[in-house]
Structure formats: structure tokens, C-alpha cells
Short mmCIF file of C-alpha atoms in Angstrom, two decimals:
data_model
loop_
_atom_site.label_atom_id
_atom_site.label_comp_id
_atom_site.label_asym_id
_atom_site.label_seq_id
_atom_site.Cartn_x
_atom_site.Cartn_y
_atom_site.Cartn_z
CA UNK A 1 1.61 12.11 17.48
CA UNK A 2 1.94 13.10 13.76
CA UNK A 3 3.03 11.60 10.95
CA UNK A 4 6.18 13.28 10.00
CA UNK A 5 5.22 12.10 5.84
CA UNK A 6 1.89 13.72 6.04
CA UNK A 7 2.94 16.94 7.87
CA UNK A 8 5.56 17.38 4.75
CA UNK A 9 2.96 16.49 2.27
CA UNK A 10 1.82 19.51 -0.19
CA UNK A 11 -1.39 20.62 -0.13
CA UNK A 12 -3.18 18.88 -3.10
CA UNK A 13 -0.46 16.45 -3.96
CA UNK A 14 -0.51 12.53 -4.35
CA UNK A 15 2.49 10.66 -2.90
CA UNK A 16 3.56 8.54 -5.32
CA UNK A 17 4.47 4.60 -4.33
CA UNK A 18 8.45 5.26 -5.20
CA UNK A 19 10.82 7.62 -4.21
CA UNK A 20 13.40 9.90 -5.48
CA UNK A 21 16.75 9.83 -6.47
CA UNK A 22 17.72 10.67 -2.75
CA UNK A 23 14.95 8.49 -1.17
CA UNK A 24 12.95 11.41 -0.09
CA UNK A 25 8.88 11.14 -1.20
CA UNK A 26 7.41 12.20 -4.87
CA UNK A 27 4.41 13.64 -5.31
CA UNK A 28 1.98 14.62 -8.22
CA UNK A 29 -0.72 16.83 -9.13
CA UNK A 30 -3.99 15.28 -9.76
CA UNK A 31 -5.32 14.12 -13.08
CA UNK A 32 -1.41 14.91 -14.33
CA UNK A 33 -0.98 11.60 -15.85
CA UNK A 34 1.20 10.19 -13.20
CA UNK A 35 -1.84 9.04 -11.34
CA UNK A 36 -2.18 6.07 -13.38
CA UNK A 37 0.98 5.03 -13.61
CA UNK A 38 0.93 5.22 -9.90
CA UNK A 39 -2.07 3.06 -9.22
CA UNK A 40 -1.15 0.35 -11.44
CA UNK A 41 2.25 0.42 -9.21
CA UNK A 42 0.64 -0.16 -6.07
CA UNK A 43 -1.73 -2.52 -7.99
CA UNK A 44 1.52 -4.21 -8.85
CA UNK A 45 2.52 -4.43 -5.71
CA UNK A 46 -0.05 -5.95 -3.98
CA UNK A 47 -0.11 -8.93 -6.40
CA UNK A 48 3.63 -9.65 -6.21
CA UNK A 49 2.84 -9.34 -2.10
CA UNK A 50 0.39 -12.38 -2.70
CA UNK A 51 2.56 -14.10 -5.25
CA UNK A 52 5.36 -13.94 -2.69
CA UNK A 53 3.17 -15.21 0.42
CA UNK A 54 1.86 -18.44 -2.34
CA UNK A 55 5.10 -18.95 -2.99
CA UNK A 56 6.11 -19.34 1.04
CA UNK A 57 3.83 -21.14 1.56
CA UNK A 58 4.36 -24.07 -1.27
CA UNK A 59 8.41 -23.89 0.04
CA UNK A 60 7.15 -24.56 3.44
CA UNK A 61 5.29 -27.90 2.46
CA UNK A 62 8.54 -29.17 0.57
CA UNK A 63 10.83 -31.17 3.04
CA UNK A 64 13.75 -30.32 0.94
CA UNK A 65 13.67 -27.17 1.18
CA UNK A 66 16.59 -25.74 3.80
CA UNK A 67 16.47 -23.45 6.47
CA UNK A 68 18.08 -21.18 4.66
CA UNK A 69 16.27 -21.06 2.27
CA UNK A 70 13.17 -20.45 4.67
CA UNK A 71 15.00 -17.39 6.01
CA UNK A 72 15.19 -15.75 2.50
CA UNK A 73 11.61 -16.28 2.26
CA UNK A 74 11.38 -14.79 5.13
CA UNK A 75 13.10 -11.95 4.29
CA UNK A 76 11.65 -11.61 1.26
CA UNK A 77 7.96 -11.73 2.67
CA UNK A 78 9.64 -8.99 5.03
CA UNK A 79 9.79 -6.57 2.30
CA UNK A 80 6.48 -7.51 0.60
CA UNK A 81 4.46 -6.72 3.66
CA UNK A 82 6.46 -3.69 4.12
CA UNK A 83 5.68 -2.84 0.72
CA UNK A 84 1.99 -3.14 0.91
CA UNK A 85 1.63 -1.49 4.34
CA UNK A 86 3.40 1.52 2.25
CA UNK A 87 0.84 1.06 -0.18
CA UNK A 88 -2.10 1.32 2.55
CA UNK A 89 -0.59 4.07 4.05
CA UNK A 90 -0.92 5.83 0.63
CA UNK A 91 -4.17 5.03 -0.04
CA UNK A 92 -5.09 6.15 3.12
CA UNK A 93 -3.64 9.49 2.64
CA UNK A 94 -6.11 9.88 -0.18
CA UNK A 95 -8.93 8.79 2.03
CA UNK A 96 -8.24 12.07 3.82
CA UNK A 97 -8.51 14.10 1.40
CA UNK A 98 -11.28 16.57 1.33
CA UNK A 99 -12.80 15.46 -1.92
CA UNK A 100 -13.57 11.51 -0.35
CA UNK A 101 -14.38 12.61 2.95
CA UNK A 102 -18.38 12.66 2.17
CA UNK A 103 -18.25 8.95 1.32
CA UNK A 104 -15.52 7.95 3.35
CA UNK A 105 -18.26 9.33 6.10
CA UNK A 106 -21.03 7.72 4.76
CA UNK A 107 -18.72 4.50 4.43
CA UNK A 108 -18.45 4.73 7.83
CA UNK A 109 -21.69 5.67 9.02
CA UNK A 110 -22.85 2.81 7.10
CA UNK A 111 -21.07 -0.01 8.24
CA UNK A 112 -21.14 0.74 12.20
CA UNK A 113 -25.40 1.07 10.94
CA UNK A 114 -24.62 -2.53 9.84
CA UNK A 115 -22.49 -4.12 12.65
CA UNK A 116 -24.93 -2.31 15.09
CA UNK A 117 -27.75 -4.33 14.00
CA UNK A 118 -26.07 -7.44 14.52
#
């Protein structure tokens, strides 16, 4: 099965963690400035993610706290770990490219060394 994102993704570009006016992806060149504005996003992302999940969790230990309530939390951590599974899937787009695969090898090769010796 492929993934219909990375079969429409442009040789050499970075999908960035937002999308466009119509919803479709963005994309950047490398080292175009973008980049870091784009990691501090996902960054940002992931933190709110574990301020949310915190958060839920504090609610839950309050008795007062209504079942309603409870279901917009739940909604809400909905979207945050929808958010941050975007966010992995981006990052592991990158993984694939051709300029990490020697380390993302040796990564690999590496830790199966490790768990093998266990």
C-alpha cells in the first residue's frame, strides 16, 4: 500500500506541519528559512500534546468535574494525538530521505546489535 502524501511529495521538499489555504500539504526547500520555523512548530506541538494529556489527567482526579466536561477533554486529547502522530509522520518522511539514510542504518544496525545481546 502507499502513502498517497508521500507519493505526491516533491523530490527534495520538506512537508511543512500546516497546510494551505485549501488544506492541501506545503512544502519547502531545504535550508530556505522555513525549516526553522517549521521545527519549532512541531516542537510546539508536541509540548501542547503533553500539556493537554497533564491537564486530563488533573480533571480526572477532581470529583467535580462533569462528564461533560470529560468528553471535551476527550476530544481535545483527540486532536492532540492526532496532531503529534502528524508530526511523526513528518519526521519520518525526513528519516527517508537519502541524506539520513547512512545513520538511520547504522541507528538501526545498532540497536538490534544491542537488543540482540540481551
Amino acid at each position: 500500500m502507499t502513502d498517497p502524501i508521500a507519493a505526491e511529495k516533491p523530490e527534495r521538499l520538506r512537508r511543512l506541519p500546516w497546510t494551505g489555504p485549501e488544506g492541501s500539504a506545503e512544502y519547502a526547500e531545504p535550508e530556505d528559512g522555513v525549516e526553522q520555523i517549521a521545527d519549532r512548530t512541531e516542537t510546539h506541538i508536541i509540548r501542547m500534546a503533553r500539556n493537554d494529556a497533564a491537564y486530563a489527567l488533573t480533571m480526572t482526579e477532581r470529583p467535580e468535574v462533569s462528564r461533560t466536561d470529560l468528553c471535551l477533554l476527550v476530544r481535545k486529547l483527540a486532536g492532540a494525538v492526532d496532531d503529534v502522530a502528524s508530526v511523526a509522520e513528518l519526521r519520518g518522511e525526513r528519516l527517508n530521505e537519502p541524506i539520513y539514510a547512512p545513520a538511520v542504518r547504522a541507528f538501526e544496525e545498532a540497536l538490534r546489535a544491542a537488543l540482540s545481546q540481551r
